[in-house]
Coordinates of C-alpha atoms in Angstrom, one line a residue:
M1 CA 2.5 2.1 19.1
A2 CA 0.1 4.7 17.5
T3 CA -1.5 3.8 14.2
P4 CA 0.3 5.6 11.3
E5 CA -1.6 8.0 9.0
V6 CA -0.2 6.4 5.9
A7 CA 1.8 3.4 5.0
I8 CA 4.2 3.1 2.0
L9 CA 4.1 -0.3 0.5
I10 CA 7.2 -1.3 -1.6
S11 CA 7.6 -4.7 -3.3
T12 CA 11.2 -5.4 -4.3
R13 CA 13.6 -8.0 -5.6
N14 CA 17.4 -7.7 -6.0
R15 CA 17.5 -3.9 -6.3
Y16 CA 19.0 -2.9 -3.0
R17 CA 20.5 0.4 -4.3
E18 CA 17.3 1.6 -5.9
L19 CA 15.3 0.5 -2.8
C20 CA 17.5 2.6 -0.5
R21 CA 16.9 5.6 -2.7
A22 CA 13.1 5.1 -2.5
V23 CA 13.1 4.5 1.3
D24 CA 15.3 7.6 1.9
S25 CA 12.8 9.8 0.0
C26 CA 9.9 8.3 2.1
L27 CA 11.7 8.9 5.4
R28 CA 12.2 12.6 4.5
Q29 CA 8.4 13.1 4.3
D30 CA 7.3 15.9 6.6
S31 CA 4.1 16.4 8.7
V32 CA 2.8 12.8 8.5
E33 CA 3.1 9.8 10.7
L34 CA 4.1 6.9 8.5
E35 CA 5.3 3.3 8.3
I36 CA 7.2 1.6 5.4
V37 CA 6.2 -2.0 4.6
I38 CA 8.8 -3.7 2.4
C39 CA 7.9 -7.0 0.8
D40 CA 11.1 -8.7 -0.5
D41 CA 10.4 -11.3 -3.2
A42 CA 13.2 -13.7 -2.3
S43 CA 16.1 -11.3 -3.0
S44 CA 19.6 -12.8 -3.1
D45 CA 21.5 -9.5 -2.8
E46 CA 21.9 -7.1 0.2
T47 CA 18.2 -6.2 0.4
P48 CA 17.7 -7.8 3.9
R49 CA 19.9 -5.0 5.3
I50 CA 17.1 -2.5 4.7
S51 CA 15.3 -4.0 7.8
K52 CA 17.9 -2.2 10.0
Y53 CA 17.6 1.1 8.2
D54 CA 15.0 2.8 10.4
H55 CA 12.5 1.9 13.1
R56 CA 9.6 2.8 10.9
I57 CA 10.4 0.0 8.4
R58 CA 8.6 -3.3 8.6
Y59 CA 10.4 -5.8 6.5
Y60 CA 9.1 -9.1 5.2
R61 CA 11.0 -11.6 3.0
S62 CA 9.6 -14.6 1.2
E63 CA 11.9 -17.6 0.7
T64 CA 10.5 -18.3 -2.8
V65 CA 9.6 -15.9 -5.7
L66 CA 5.8 -15.1 -5.5
G67 CA 5.5 -12.3 -8.0
I68 CA 4.5 -8.6 -7.7
G69 CA 0.8 -9.2 -7.3
A70 CA 1.1 -11.7 -4.5
Q71 CA 3.7 -9.5 -2.7
R72 CA 1.6 -6.4 -2.8
A73 CA -1.6 -8.3 -1.8
A74 CA 0.2 -9.6 1.3
G75 CA 1.8 -6.3 2.0
L76 CA -1.5 -4.4 1.9
V77 CA -2.9 -6.6 4.6
R78 CA 0.2 -6.0 6.8
C79 CA -0.2 -2.2 6.5
R80 CA -1.8 -0.7 9.6
A81 CA -2.7 2.7 8.1
P82 CA -6.0 3.4 6.4
F83 CA -4.2 4.9 3.4
V84 CA -1.4 3.1 1.6
L85 CA 1.0 4.5 -1.0
S86 CA 2.0 1.7 -3.4
L87 CA 5.4 2.8 -4.6
D88 CA 7.7 1.1 -7.1
D89 CA 11.2 0.4 -5.8
D90 CA 12.8 2.4 -8.7
A91 CA 10.8 5.5 -7.9
F92 CA 11.3 8.2 -5.3
L93 CA 9.6 11.2 -3.8
V94 CA 11.2 14.6 -4.6
S95 CA 9.3 16.9 -2.2
P96 CA 9.0 16.3 1.6
Y97 CA 5.4 17.4 1.3
T98 CA 4.2 14.9 -1.2
L99 CA 2.4 12.6 1.3
D100 CA 1.0 15.4 3.3
K101 CA -0.7 16.9 0.2
A102 CA -1.8 13.6 -1.1
L103 CA -3.5 12.7 2.2
T104 CA -5.3 16.1 2.2
S105 CA -6.5 15.5 -1.3
I106 CA -7.8 11.9 -0.8
R107 CA -9.5 12.9 2.4
L108 CA -11.4 15.7 0.6
H109 CA -12.7 13.0 -1.8
S110 CA -13.8 10.3 0.6
D111 CA -15.7 8.4 -2.1
S112 CA -12.6 7.7 -4.1
G113 CA -10.9 4.3 -4.2
A114 CA -7.4 5.7 -5.0
L115 CA -5.5 8.8 -5.8
A116 CA -2.9 8.7 -8.7
L117 CA 0.1 10.8 -8.2
P118 CA 1.9 13.0 -10.8
Y119 CA 5.3 11.6 -11.8
M120 CA 8.2 12.4 -14.0
E121 CA 9.7 9.5 -16.0
I122 CA 13.2 9.6 -17.3
R123 CA 13.6 8.0 -20.8
G124 CA 17.1 8.4 -22.2
Q125 CA 17.6 12.1 -22.5
N126 CA 13.9 12.9 -22.3
L127 CA 11.9 13.8 -19.2
S128 CA 8.2 12.9 -19.4
Y129 CA 6.0 14.8 -17.0
H130 CA 2.5 13.6 -16.4
A131 CA 0.5 16.6 -15.2
G132 CA -2.8 18.4 -15.7
D133 CA -4.8 21.4 -14.7
Q134 CA -7.3 20.2 -12.1
V135 CA -8.4 17.2 -10.1
C136 CA -10.1 14.7 -12.4
E137 CA -11.3 11.1 -12.6
L138 CA -9.0 8.7 -14.5
R139 CA -10.1 6.2 -17.1
N140 CA -7.0 4.1 -16.4
F141 CA -4.6 3.6 -13.5
I142 CA -1.1 2.5 -14.1
G143 CA 2.1 4.2 -13.0
C144 CA 4.7 4.0 -10.3
A145 CA 2.7 5.2 -7.3
G146 CA -0.9 5.5 -6.1
L147 CA -2.4 6.4 -2.8
L148 CA -4.9 3.6 -2.0
N149 CA -7.9 3.7 0.3
K150 CA -7.1 0.5 2.0
P151 CA -10.6 -0.6 3.2
K152 CA -12.0 0.0 -0.3
V153 CA -9.2 -1.9 -2.0
L154 CA -9.5 -4.8 0.3
E155 CA -13.3 -4.9 -0.1
S156 CA -12.9 -4.9 -3.9
G157 CA -10.6 -7.9 -3.8
S158 CA -7.1 -6.3 -3.3
F159 CA -4.2 -6.9 -5.6
P160 CA -4.5 -10.0 -7.8
T161 CA -2.0 -12.7 -6.6
W162 CA -1.8 -14.3 -10.0
I163 CA -0.4 -11.3 -11.9
G164 CA 3.4 -11.3 -12.1
I165 CA 4.1 -8.5 -14.6
W166 CA 4.8 -5.0 -13.3
G167 CA 1.8 -2.7 -14.0
G168 CA -0.7 -5.5 -14.4
E169 CA -1.6 -5.6 -10.7
D170 CA -2.4 -1.8 -10.6
R171 CA -4.6 -2.2 -13.7
E172 CA -6.6 -5.0 -12.1
V173 CA -7.0 -3.0 -8.9
A174 CA -8.5 -0.2 -11.0
F175 CA -11.0 -2.5 -12.6
R176 CA -12.1 -3.8 -9.2
L177 CA -12.5 -0.4 -7.7
W178 CA -14.5 0.8 -10.8
E179 CA -16.8 -2.1 -10.5
R180 CA -17.7 -1.1 -7.0
G181 CA -18.3 2.5 -8.0
W182 CA -15.2 4.0 -6.4
P183 CA -13.5 6.4 -8.8
I184 CA -9.7 6.9 -9.1
L185 CA -8.7 10.5 -9.0
Y186 CA -5.7 12.4 -10.2
D187 CA -4.5 15.6 -8.5
P188 CA -1.9 17.5 -10.5
S189 CA -1.2 19.9 -7.5
I190 CA 0.6 17.2 -5.6
P191 CA 4.5 17.4 -6.1
P192 CA 5.5 14.8 -8.6
L193 CA 7.7 11.8 -7.9
V194 CA 10.5 10.5 -10.2
H195 CA 10.4 7.1 -11.9
L196 CA 13.8 5.9 -13.1
P197 CA 14.4 3.7 -16.2
S198 CA 14.6 0.0 -15.5
T199 CA 17.1 -2.5 -16.9
V200 CA 14.9 -5.5 -16.2
R201 CA 11.5 -4.4 -17.5
S202 CA 10.5 -4.4 -21.1
R203 CA 8.3 -1.4 -21.9
A204 CA 7.2 -3.0 -25.2
D205 CA 6.1 -6.2 -23.3
M206 CA 4.3 -4.1 -20.6
S207 CA 2.5 -2.0 -23.2
F208 CA 1.4 -5.1 -25.2
Y209 CA 0.2 -6.8 -22.0
A210 CA -1.7 -3.7 -20.8
V211 CA -3.6 -3.2 -24.1
S212 CA -4.4 -6.9 -24.4
Y213 CA -5.5 -7.2 -20.8
T214 CA -7.7 -4.2 -20.9
H215 CA -9.6 -5.6 -23.9
L216 CA -10.0 -9.0 -22.2
R217 CA -11.0 -7.6 -18.9
A218 CA -13.4 -5.1 -20.4
H219 CA -15.6 -8.0 -21.7
E220 CA -16.3 -9.0 -18.1
T221 CA -17.2 -5.5 -16.8
P222 CA -20.5 -3.5 -16.8
E223 CA -21.5 -1.8 -20.0
H224 CA -20.8 1.7 -18.7
L225 CA -17.2 0.7 -17.9
V226 CA -16.6 -0.7 -21.3
C227 CA -17.7 2.6 -22.8
R228 CA -15.3 4.5 -20.5
L229 CA -12.4 2.2 -21.5
L230 CA -13.1 2.7 -25.2
L231 CA -12.9 6.5 -24.7
E232 CA -9.4 6.2 -23.3

């Protein structure tokens, strides 16, 4: 079997309906050879059925709950492609050309460790669209999808297996890439994806964790990185 150009890595637990929506959007991607690696964190619902969904899906299920960080770390190793889209199970791609454009962008910036994708977030009746005018380097990386340069992420230490809260694992990957001198870029020309509201995640808890963790982690980082974080 030929090596795919890009892998989509999805960690999930007991959200079969949302997972199917995410996978459907990935399977509609045009002009790219892809694989979908699904790491099931001991789901007790219908999630195992996804393994029969399409031949491009590689499904792995743990018998015990390991947490988001451990699942993504294990999934990253299982991905065969050099670039990996880490996608939340409650997000989905709108355009069939998202991955094609994202691959083109990250290949043009070969020194980057990751590429953050634009996304629209639904909050009640409001639609929050994270966009911009041009490709730029981010001071932070947290969201519902990012295209990772797999060799660079692995060399920097991969996802932290000890982080269980959603969003924390992405933030730690960002610190590790920065410490190696590999920037995280944002390209607003890529078609945005949609991130749906969650009934199981507390935005207040996640925001408090993110701010607290950034301050704690910054004390362990090089001086130039501390300055960049303070400018955020």
